mmCIF file of C-alpha atoms and ligand atoms in Angstrom:
data_model
loop_
_atom_site.group_PDB
_atom_site.id
_atom_site.type_symbol
_atom_site.label_atom_id
_atom_site.label_comp_id
_atom_site.label_asym_id
_atom_site.label_seq_id
_atom_site.Cartn_x
_atom_site.Cartn_y
_atom_site.Cartn_z
ATOM 1 C CA ALA R 1 -91.090 55.766 -8.249
ATOM 2 C CA HIS R 2 -88.307 53.823 -9.907
ATOM 3 C CA ALA R 3 -90.822 51.456 -11.479
ATOM 4 C CA GLU R 4 -92.931 54.393 -12.564
ATOM 5 C CA ALA R 5 -90.003 56.066 -14.307
ATOM 6 C CA ALA R 6 -88.990 52.826 -15.973
ATOM 7 C CA LEU R 7 -92.513 52.317 -17.164
ATOM 8 C CA ARG R 8 -92.743 55.844 -18.563
ATOM 9 C CA GLN R 9 -89.482 55.316 -20.369
ATOM 10 C CA ALA R 10 -90.697 52.007 -21.753
ATOM 11 C CA LYS R 11 -93.935 53.559 -22.978
ATOM 12 C CA SER R 12 -92.464 56.698 -24.519
ATOM 13 C CA GLY R 13 -89.350 55.106 -25.899
ATOM 14 C CA GLY R 14 -91.000 53.428 -28.850
ATOM 15 C CA GLU R 15 -88.378 50.910 -29.862
ATOM 16 C CA ARG R 16 -87.047 50.889 -26.349
ATOM 17 C CA LEU R 17 -90.210 49.045 -25.419
ATOM 18 C CA SER R 18 -88.336 45.962 -26.531
ATOM 19 C CA PHE R 19 -86.118 46.268 -23.450
ATOM 20 C CA TYR R 20 -89.084 45.133 -21.420
ATOM 21 C CA SER R 21 -90.588 41.724 -21.866
ATOM 22 C CA PRO R 22 -94.366 41.403 -21.534
ATOM 23 C CA GLU R 23 -93.692 39.666 -18.196
ATOM 24 C CA GLN R 24 -91.601 42.587 -16.942
ATOM 25 C CA ASN R 25 -94.246 45.033 -18.052
ATOM 26 C CA ALA R 26 -96.978 43.052 -16.324
ATOM 27 C CA ALA R 27 -94.886 42.890 -13.166
ATOM 28 C CA MET R 28 -94.368 46.653 -13.188
ATOM 29 C CA MET R 29 -98.061 47.289 -13.726
ATOM 30 C CA ALA R 30 -98.952 44.938 -10.879
ATOM 31 C CA LYS R 31 -96.491 46.720 -8.619
ATOM 32 C CA LEU R 32 -97.853 50.160 -9.498
ATOM 33 C CA GLU R 33 -101.364 48.946 -8.859
ATOM 34 C CA LEU R 34 -100.374 47.485 -5.507
ATOM 35 C CA GLU R 35 -98.684 50.753 -4.571
ATOM 36 C CA SER R 36 -101.833 52.751 -5.294
ATOM 37 C CA LEU R 37 -103.907 50.223 -3.330
ATOM 38 C CA LEU R 38 -101.434 50.533 -0.469
ATOM 39 C CA ARG R 39 -101.708 54.319 -0.544
ATOM 40 C CA ARG R 40 -105.460 53.981 -0.218
ATOM 41 C CA ALA R 41 -105.025 51.401 2.561
ATOM 42 C CA CYS R 42 -103.137 54.021 4.565
ATOM 43 C CA GLU R 43 -105.871 56.610 4.023
ATOM 44 C CA GLU R 44 -108.658 54.180 4.840
ATOM 45 C CA GLN R 45 -106.962 52.398 7.765
ATOM 46 C CA GLN R 46 -107.159 48.925 6.256
ATOM 47 C CA PHE R 47 -104.503 47.542 8.626
ATOM 48 C CA VAL R 48 -104.830 45.407 11.729
ATOM 49 C CA LEU R 49 -102.282 43.968 14.119
ATOM 50 C CA TYR R 50 -102.036 40.283 14.940
ATOM 51 C CA TYR R 51 -100.189 39.064 17.999
ATOM 52 C CA GLN R 52 -97.950 36.021 18.286
ATOM 53 C CA PRO R 53 -97.128 34.839 21.815
ATOM 54 C CA LYS R 54 -93.549 34.341 23.022
ATOM 55 C CA ILE R 55 -93.204 31.521 25.551
ATOM 56 C CA ASP R 56 -90.724 31.623 28.435
ATOM 57 C CA LEU R 57 -88.982 28.215 28.431
ATOM 58 C CA GLY R 58 -88.333 28.522 32.157
ATOM 59 C CA SER R 59 -91.967 28.792 33.174
ATOM 60 C CA GLY R 60 -93.918 27.699 30.104
ATOM 61 C CA ARG R 61 -95.919 30.928 30.372
ATOM 62 C CA ILE R 62 -96.605 33.627 27.811
ATOM 63 C CA ALA R 63 -93.910 36.227 28.505
ATOM 64 C CA GLY R 64 -94.492 38.553 25.567
ATOM 65 C CA ALA R 65 -95.804 38.847 22.046
ATOM 66 C CA GLU R 66 -94.804 40.178 18.657
ATOM 67 C CA ALA R 67 -97.220 42.494 16.863
ATOM 68 C CA LEU R 68 -97.388 41.609 13.151
ATOM 69 C CA ILE R 69 -99.206 43.828 10.698
ATOM 70 C CA ARG R 70 -101.944 42.527 8.410
ATOM 71 C CA TRP R 71 -103.516 44.379 5.514
ATOM 72 C CA ILE R 72 -107.172 43.534 5.097
ATOM 73 C CA HIS R 73 -108.089 44.607 1.568
ATOM 74 C CA PRO R 74 -111.868 44.860 0.931
ATOM 75 C CA GLU R 75 -111.650 42.604 -2.143
ATOM 76 C CA ARG R 76 -108.289 40.857 -1.937
ATOM 77 C CA GLY R 77 -108.649 39.785 1.676
ATOM 78 C CA MET R 78 -105.653 39.448 3.980
ATOM 79 C CA VAL R 79 -102.365 40.480 2.371
ATOM 80 C CA SER R 80 -99.149 39.254 3.998
ATOM 81 C CA PRO R 81 -96.547 41.796 5.129
ATOM 82 C CA ALA R 82 -93.939 39.885 3.131
ATOM 83 C CA GLN R 83 -95.825 41.167 0.065
ATOM 84 C CA PHE R 84 -96.387 44.784 1.007
ATOM 85 C CA ILE R 85 -93.710 45.828 3.523
ATOM 86 C CA PRO R 86 -90.930 45.887 0.877
ATOM 87 C CA LEU R 87 -93.179 48.022 -1.365
ATOM 88 C CA ALA R 88 -94.074 50.255 1.584
ATOM 89 C CA GLU R 89 -90.354 50.747 2.215
ATOM 90 C CA GLU R 90 -89.626 51.545 -1.417
ATOM 91 C CA SER R 91 -92.493 54.040 -1.712
ATOM 92 C CA GLY R 92 -91.957 55.790 1.610
ATOM 93 C CA LEU R 93 -95.387 54.713 2.855
ATOM 94 C CA ILE R 94 -93.605 52.761 5.593
ATOM 95 C CA LEU R 95 -93.304 55.977 7.622
ATOM 96 C CA ALA R 96 -97.081 56.364 7.881
ATOM 97 C CA ILE R 97 -97.566 52.634 8.381
ATOM 98 C CA GLY R 98 -94.803 52.461 10.990
ATOM 99 C CA ALA R 99 -96.268 55.398 12.913
ATOM 100 C CA TRP R 100 -99.646 53.652 12.862
ATOM 101 C CA VAL R 101 -98.079 50.463 14.259
ATOM 102 C CA ILE R 102 -96.389 52.325 17.137
ATOM 103 C CA ALA R 103 -99.586 54.189 18.036
ATOM 104 C CA SER R 104 -101.736 51.069 17.716
ATOM 105 C CA VAL R 105 -99.548 48.880 19.931
ATOM 106 C CA CYS R 106 -99.556 51.592 22.622
ATOM 107 C CA ALA R 107 -103.323 52.080 22.343
ATOM 108 C CA GLN R 108 -103.953 48.317 22.500
ATOM 109 C CA GLN R 109 -101.728 47.779 25.534
ATOM 110 C CA ALA R 110 -103.426 50.671 27.334
ATOM 111 C CA ALA R 111 -106.881 49.320 26.469
ATOM 112 C CA TRP R 112 -105.951 45.839 27.726
ATOM 113 C CA GLN R 113 -104.563 47.280 30.947
ATOM 114 C CA THR R 114 -107.777 49.229 31.519
ATOM 115 C CA ALA R 115 -109.816 46.092 30.830
ATOM 116 C CA GLY R 116 -107.809 44.137 33.411
ATOM 117 C CA VAL R 117 -106.062 41.843 30.939
ATOM 118 C CA PRO R 118 -102.776 40.539 32.438
ATOM 119 C CA VAL R 119 -100.599 42.295 29.842
ATOM 120 C CA VAL R 120 -97.118 41.269 28.724
ATOM 121 C CA PRO R 121 -94.587 43.301 26.721
ATOM 122 C CA VAL R 122 -95.460 43.554 23.016
ATOM 123 C CA ALA R 123 -92.674 43.886 20.452
ATOM 124 C CA LEU R 124 -93.151 45.732 17.183
ATOM 125 C CA ASN R 125 -91.024 45.643 14.035
ATOM 126 C CA LEU R 126 -89.195 48.715 12.785
ATOM 127 C CA SER R 127 -87.921 49.627 9.316
ATOM 128 C CA ALA R 128 -84.753 51.478 8.359
ATOM 129 C CA ALA R 129 -86.660 54.550 7.151
ATOM 130 C CA GLN R 130 -88.131 55.020 10.625
ATOM 131 C CA PHE R 131 -84.589 55.245 11.973
ATOM 132 C CA GLY R 132 -83.551 57.614 9.210
ATOM 133 C CA GLN R 133 -86.206 60.115 10.277
ATOM 134 C CA GLY R 134 -84.300 61.086 13.389
ATOM 135 C CA ASP R 135 -87.320 61.593 15.642
ATOM 136 C CA LEU R 136 -88.154 57.952 16.298
ATOM 137 C CA ALA R 137 -87.441 58.087 20.031
ATOM 138 C CA ALA R 138 -89.557 61.236 20.398
ATOM 139 C CA GLN R 139 -92.353 59.584 18.438
ATOM 140 C CA VAL R 140 -92.327 56.500 20.675
ATOM 141 C CA ALA R 141 -92.072 58.602 23.837
ATOM 142 C CA SER R 142 -95.059 60.706 22.805
ATOM 143 C CA GLN R 143 -97.200 57.624 22.104
ATOM 144 C CA LEU R 144 -96.256 56.053 25.443
ATOM 145 C CA ALA R 145 -97.170 59.310 27.198
ATOM 146 C CA ALA R 146 -100.414 59.764 25.236
ATOM 147 C CA HIS R 147 -101.540 56.333 26.434
ATOM 148 C CA ARG R 148 -99.976 56.589 29.919
ATOM 149 C CA LEU R 149 -98.082 53.413 29.169
ATOM 150 C CA GLY R 150 -94.884 52.202 30.848
ATOM 151 C CA SER R 151 -91.949 51.749 28.474
ATOM 152 C CA ASP R 152 -91.534 48.183 29.798
ATOM 153 C CA LEU R 153 -94.683 47.166 27.875
ATOM 154 C CA VAL R 154 -93.344 47.971 24.403
ATOM 155 C CA GLU R 155 -90.315 46.355 22.777
ATOM 156 C CA LEU R 156 -88.720 46.987 19.406
ATOM 157 C CA GLU R 157 -87.371 44.483 16.855
ATOM 158 C CA LEU R 158 -84.636 45.631 14.472
ATOM 159 C CA THR R 159 -82.764 43.657 11.861
ATOM 160 C CA GLU R 160 -79.039 43.658 11.382
ATOM 161 C CA SER R 161 -79.369 45.167 7.881
ATOM 162 C CA LEU R 162 -81.323 48.078 9.363
ATOM 163 C CA VAL R 163 -78.532 48.763 11.848
ATOM 164 C CA MET R 164 -75.764 48.349 9.272
ATOM 165 C CA ARG R 165 -77.306 50.784 6.794
ATOM 166 C CA ASP R 166 -76.230 53.674 9.031
ATOM 167 C CA PRO R 167 -74.424 52.235 12.064
ATOM 168 C CA ALA R 168 -73.633 55.580 13.710
ATOM 169 C CA GLY R 169 -77.134 56.994 13.307
ATOM 170 C CA ALA R 170 -78.838 53.742 14.307
ATOM 171 C CA GLY R 171 -76.625 53.409 17.373
ATOM 172 C CA GLN R 172 -77.510 56.908 18.504
ATOM 173 C CA THR R 173 -81.260 56.322 18.073
ATOM 174 C CA MET R 174 -80.965 52.980 19.845
ATOM 175 C CA HIS R 175 -79.346 54.628 22.857
ATOM 176 C CA GLN R 176 -82.183 57.182 22.942
ATOM 177 C CA LEU R 177 -84.744 54.360 22.871
ATOM 178 C CA ARG R 178 -82.897 52.475 25.618
ATOM 179 C CA ALA R 179 -82.823 55.633 27.705
ATOM 180 C CA LEU R 180 -86.636 55.653 27.518
ATOM 181 C CA GLY R 181 -86.577 52.151 29.020
ATOM 182 C CA LEU R 182 -87.434 50.189 25.883
ATOM 183 C CA HIS R 183 -86.037 46.744 25.153
ATOM 184 C CA LEU R 184 -84.411 46.208 21.760
ATOM 185 C CA SER R 185 -84.287 42.842 19.976
ATOM 186 C CA LEU R 186 -82.002 41.852 17.132
ATOM 187 C CA ASP R 187 -84.429 40.238 14.653
ATOM 188 C CA ASP R 188 -83.684 37.454 12.126
ATOM 189 C CA PHE R 189 -80.207 36.908 13.503
ATOM 190 C CA GLY R 190 -77.939 34.668 11.447
ATOM 191 C CA THR R 191 -79.272 35.673 8.046
ATOM 192 C CA GLY R 192 -76.862 38.599 7.635
ATOM 193 C CA TYR R 193 -73.117 38.775 7.621
ATOM 194 C CA SER R 194 -72.258 40.374 10.938
ATOM 195 C CA SER R 195 -70.875 38.543 13.917
ATOM 196 C CA LEU R 196 -72.533 38.905 17.286
ATOM 197 C CA ALA R 197 -69.284 40.292 18.658
ATOM 198 C CA HIS R 198 -69.554 43.089 16.098
ATOM 199 C CA LEU R 199 -73.233 43.699 16.847
ATOM 200 C CA LYS R 200 -72.361 43.939 20.540
ATOM 201 C CA ARG R 201 -71.453 47.581 19.873
ATOM 202 C CA PHE R 202 -75.207 48.166 19.726
ATOM 203 C CA PRO R 203 -77.365 48.102 22.872
ATOM 204 C CA PHE R 204 -79.548 45.045 22.179
ATOM 205 C CA ASN R 205 -81.293 43.273 25.065
ATOM 206 C CA SER R 206 -82.110 40.127 23.139
ATOM 207 C CA VAL R 207 -81.386 38.170 20.000
ATOM 208 C CA LYS R 208 -83.901 36.310 17.850
ATOM 209 C CA ILE R 209 -82.503 33.230 16.106
ATOM 210 C CA ASP R 210 -83.912 33.223 12.588
ATOM 211 C CA ARG R 211 -86.349 30.503 11.599
ATOM 212 C CA ALA R 212 -83.872 29.399 8.900
ATOM 213 C CA PHE R 213 -81.748 27.753 11.636
ATOM 214 C CA VAL R 214 -84.669 26.418 13.647
ATOM 215 C CA THR R 215 -86.534 24.565 10.880
ATOM 216 C CA ASP R 216 -83.989 21.722 10.556
ATOM 217 C CA ILE R 217 -82.430 22.044 13.979
ATOM 218 C CA THR R 218 -83.265 18.451 14.978
ATOM 219 C CA THR R 219 -81.950 16.905 11.742
ATOM 220 C CA ASN R 220 -79.136 19.180 10.597
ATOM 221 C CA PRO R 221 -76.122 19.175 12.954
ATOM 222 C CA ASP R 222 -74.776 22.378 11.395
ATOM 223 C CA ASP R 223 -77.972 24.282 12.223
ATOM 224 C CA ALA R 224 -77.910 22.841 15.753
ATOM 225 C CA ALA R 225 -74.303 23.963 16.156
ATOM 226 C CA ILE R 226 -75.121 27.474 14.914
ATOM 227 C CA ALA R 227 -78.064 27.744 17.323
ATOM 228 C CA SER R 228 -75.864 26.549 20.210
ATOM 229 C CA ALA R 229 -73.195 29.083 19.349
ATOM 230 C CA ILE R 230 -75.711 31.941 19.109
ATOM 231 C CA ILE R 231 -77.211 30.999 22.485
ATOM 232 C CA ALA R 232 -73.840 30.695 24.242
ATOM 233 C CA MET R 233 -72.439 33.891 22.748
ATOM 234 C CA SER R 234 -75.616 35.879 23.455
ATOM 235 C CA HIS R 235 -75.645 34.754 27.072
ATOM 236 C CA ASN R 236 -71.993 35.709 27.445
ATOM 237 C CA LEU R 237 -72.947 39.142 26.150
ATOM 238 C CA ARG R 238 -75.852 39.247 28.660
ATOM 239 C CA MET R 239 -78.584 39.059 26.055
ATOM 240 C CA LEU R 240 -81.673 36.834 26.113
ATOM 241 C CA VAL R 241 -82.284 34.452 23.209
ATOM 242 C CA ILE R 242 -85.597 33.912 21.426
ATOM 243 C CA ALA R 243 -85.990 31.199 18.784
ATOM 244 C CA GLU R 244 -88.322 32.057 15.888
ATOM 245 C CA GLY R 245 -90.439 29.617 13.925
ATOM 246 C CA VAL R 246 -90.589 26.782 16.466
ATOM 247 C CA GLU R 247 -93.138 24.332 15.101
ATOM 248 C CA THR R 248 -92.522 21.030 16.919
ATOM 249 C CA ALA R 249 -92.036 19.692 20.445
ATOM 250 C CA GLU R 250 -88.692 18.236 19.322
ATOM 251 C CA GLN R 251 -87.403 21.655 18.243
ATOM 252 C CA LEU R 252 -88.612 23.135 21.517
ATOM 253 C CA GLU R 253 -86.885 20.450 23.628
ATOM 254 C CA LEU R 254 -83.613 20.788 21.739
ATOM 255 C CA LEU R 255 -83.630 24.572 22.115
ATOM 256 C CA ARG R 256 -84.527 24.246 25.785
ATOM 257 C CA SER R 257 -81.680 21.784 26.363
ATOM 258 C CA LYS R 258 -79.312 24.346 24.841
ATOM 259 C CA GLY R 259 -80.532 27.049 27.230
ATOM 260 C CA CYS R 260 -82.683 29.094 24.824
ATOM 261 C CA ASP R 261 -84.771 31.533 26.901
ATOM 262 C CA LEU R 262 -87.938 31.984 24.848
ATOM 263 C CA ILE R 263 -89.644 30.487 21.827
ATOM 264 C CA GLN R 264 -92.093 31.839 19.302
ATOM 265 C CA GLY R 265 -93.784 29.792 16.594
ATOM 266 C CA TYR R 266 -96.696 27.744 15.378
ATOM 267 C CA TYR R 267 -95.961 25.031 17.968
ATOM 268 C CA PHE R 268 -97.622 27.179 20.597
ATOM 269 C CA SER R 269 -99.597 29.573 18.400
ATOM 270 C CA PRO R 270 -99.595 31.388 15.054
ATOM 271 C CA PRO R 271 -100.164 35.147 15.139
ATOM 272 C CA VAL R 272 -103.781 35.693 16.304
ATOM 273 C CA SER R 273 -106.221 38.587 16.514
ATOM 274 C CA ALA R 274 -106.054 41.015 19.414
ATOM 275 C CA ALA R 275 -109.200 39.515 20.940
ATOM 276 C CA ALA R 276 -107.830 35.977 20.698
ATOM 277 C CA PHE R 277 -104.509 37.012 22.239
ATOM 278 C CA ALA R 278 -106.231 38.809 25.131
ATOM 279 C CA ALA R 279 -108.267 35.640 25.748
ATOM 280 C CA MET R 280 -105.035 33.582 25.901
ATOM 281 C CA LEU R 281 -103.557 35.984 28.459
ATOM 282 C CA SER R 282 -106.720 36.051 30.554
ATOM 283 C CA ALA R 283 -106.912 32.250 30.546
ATOM 284 C CA GLY R 284 -103.279 32.055 31.657
ATOM 285 C CA GLN R 285 -102.432 29.815 28.715
ATOM 286 C CA GLY R 286 -98.990 28.303 28.459
ATOM 287 C CA ILE R 287 -97.244 25.003 27.914
ATOM 288 C CA ALA R 288 -96.501 22.265 30.428
ATOM 289 C CA LEU R 289 -92.766 21.831 30.831
ATOM 290 C CA PRO R 290 -90.759 19.477 33.029
ATOM 291 C CA LEU R 291 -89.650 21.506 36.062
ATOM 292 C CA ALA R 292 -86.307 23.144 35.467
ATOM 293 C CA PRO R 293 -85.166 24.726 38.734
ATOM 294 C CA GLY R 294 -82.888 27.708 38.320
ATOM 295 C CA GLN R 295 -84.098 28.366 34.808
ATOM 296 C CA GLN R 296 -87.014 30.463 36.011
ATOM 297 C CA ARG R 297 -86.882 33.856 34.379
ATOM 298 C CA SER R 298 -89.083 36.870 34.310
ATOM 299 C CA VAL R 299 -88.548 38.667 31.041
HETATM 300 P P1 C2E D 301 -90.449 38.757 11.388
HETATM 301 O O1 C2E D 301 -90.391 39.995 12.195
HETATM 302 O O2 C2E D 301 -89.241 37.895 11.395
HETATM 303 O O3 C2E D 301 -91.729 37.968 11.912
HETATM 304 C C1 C2E D 301 -91.813 36.580 11.994
HETATM 305 C C2 C2E D 301 -92.581 35.985 10.837
HETATM 306 O O4 C2E D 301 -92.554 34.565 10.945
HETATM 307 C C3 C2E D 301 -94.051 36.361 10.821
HETATM 308 O O5 C2E D 301 -94.456 36.428 9.461
HETATM 309 C C4 C2E D 301 -94.723 35.168 11.502
HETATM 310 O O6 C2E D 301 -96.077 35.008 11.178
HETATM 311 C C5 C2E D 301 -93.875 34.055 10.948
HETATM 312 N N1 C2E D 301 -93.890 32.875 11.804
HETATM 313 C C6 C2E D 301 -93.996 32.841 13.147
HETATM 314 N N2 C2E D 301 -93.944 31.583 13.626
HETATM 315 C C7 C2E D 301 -93.781 30.774 12.546
HETATM 316 C C8 C2E D 301 -93.658 29.353 12.386
HETATM 317 O O7 C2E D 301 -93.657 28.586 13.341
HETATM 318 N N3 C2E D 301 -93.490 28.885 11.113
HETATM 319 C C9 C2E D 301 -93.472 29.710 10.039
HETATM 320 N N4 C2E D 301 -93.314 29.172 8.835
HETATM 321 N N5 C2E D 301 -93.589 31.077 10.150
HETATM 322 C C10 C2E D 301 -93.737 31.591 11.390
HETATM 323 P P2 C2E D 301 -95.371 37.619 8.932
HETATM 324 O O8 C2E D 301 -96.380 37.998 9.967
HETATM 325 O O9 C2E D 301 -95.823 37.227 7.579
HETATM 326 O O10 C2E D 301 -94.336 38.821 8.825
HETATM 327 C C11 C2E D 301 -93.264 38.754 7.920
HETATM 328 C C12 C2E D 301 -92.303 39.873 8.139
HETATM 329 O O11 C2E D 301 -92.901 41.135 7.816
HETATM 330 C C13 C2E D 301 -91.823 40.023 9.580
HETATM 331 O O12 C2E D 301 -90.795 39.111 9.844
HETATM 332 C C14 C2E D 301 -91.356 41.463 9.575
HETATM 333 O O13 C2E D 301 -90.054 41.556 9.057
HETATM 334 C C15 C2E D 301 -92.316 42.125 8.618
HETATM 335 N N6 C2E D 301 -93.344 42.829 9.400
HETATM 336 C C16 C2E D 301 -94.473 42.351 9.973
HETATM 337 N N7 C2E D 301 -95.152 43.329 10.605
HETATM 338 C C17 C2E D 301 -94.420 44.466 10.454
HETATM 339 C C18 C2E D 301 -94.575 45.832 10.899
HETATM 340 O O14 C2E D 301 -95.522 46.191 11.613
HETATM 341 N N8 C2E D 301 -93.602 46.713 10.511
HETATM 342 C C19 C2E D 301 -92.533 46.334 9.759
HETATM 343 N N9 C2E D 301 -91.605 47.263 9.445
HETATM 344 N N10 C2E D 301 -92.338 45.067 9.355
HETATM 345 C C20 C2E D 301 -93.277 44.143 9.685
HETATM 346 MG MG1 MG D 302 -89.891 40.527 14.059
HETATM 347 MG MG1 MG D 303 -87.931 37.703 12.893
HETATM 348 MG MG1 MG D 304 -87.536 35.870 10.501
#
């Protein structure tokens, strides 16, 4: 809407057109076009969910997954959420998209259960606007009930910036979600400005170390120190730790040696289609780890 107004002003303003370079104008047009395509995508259900396994470093087994949205445009092909989620948030379309994600994860888990797939909890990502609505917990509860699904099979990922936008309101909604039995994960931790001690005011069950600290963890001692500190502090606060973006065996071993509970990343698997993920679960896929007695966890 902001871009639209700016564009109108640029068009009608005559001389004011000079405020906008041809590049800026082109960028605004592209954004407006993408927004109208996104609106149509919502009407025509052009979204699918992909699933990325989370591996328990105690057992080497798949202990969960993250549902990641994909937009399959008829001509443009697969569009990454990094491209359209910010626009969806700006335009308000994120409410419809977010509701679709909640309903779809519940429907998928129920369908897998019925089909005899050995299901694991699936986490979905939430946006600030969904918290602002005020009925998020009721919305989740109604989807769980509609699909006769236990609340232990759906988890929620929230970023620090989401929580900090309206700490009191977010905290209240989080307590409602916890009361339903849902697990809450602090996503992308380390990229914001809050300390874990500060975030402890909020009822998180787990912390996800952002990929930014994992990428160079084996070569950059500062990143390794940050990861160690996050793991130790999280454990002291009785939260599990998941490392994002693990791509190599060396990263995995280092994280494991530091006591990290779970990993997610291309090393084991990229996000895959629902059918491919169900096949992984049914085949009991996992990774072979050296035995680590006492580290066995069921998450
Ligand atoms: P995120 O929640 O932090 O998700 C992790 C992102 O890292 C995913 O990108 C995933 O594909 C990518 N990733 C996982 N393992 C690796 C790895 O080993 N290496 C590298 N380089 N990348 C890895 P994706 O699927 O493109 O999603 C990007 C972001 O879009 C997500 O970040 C999340 O913030 C947002 N998003 C995705 N789906 C949804 C959704 O349904 N709702 C909302 N509100 N946001 C979503
Ligand atoms: Mg996430
Ligand atoms: Mg993340
Ligand atoms: Mg991240």
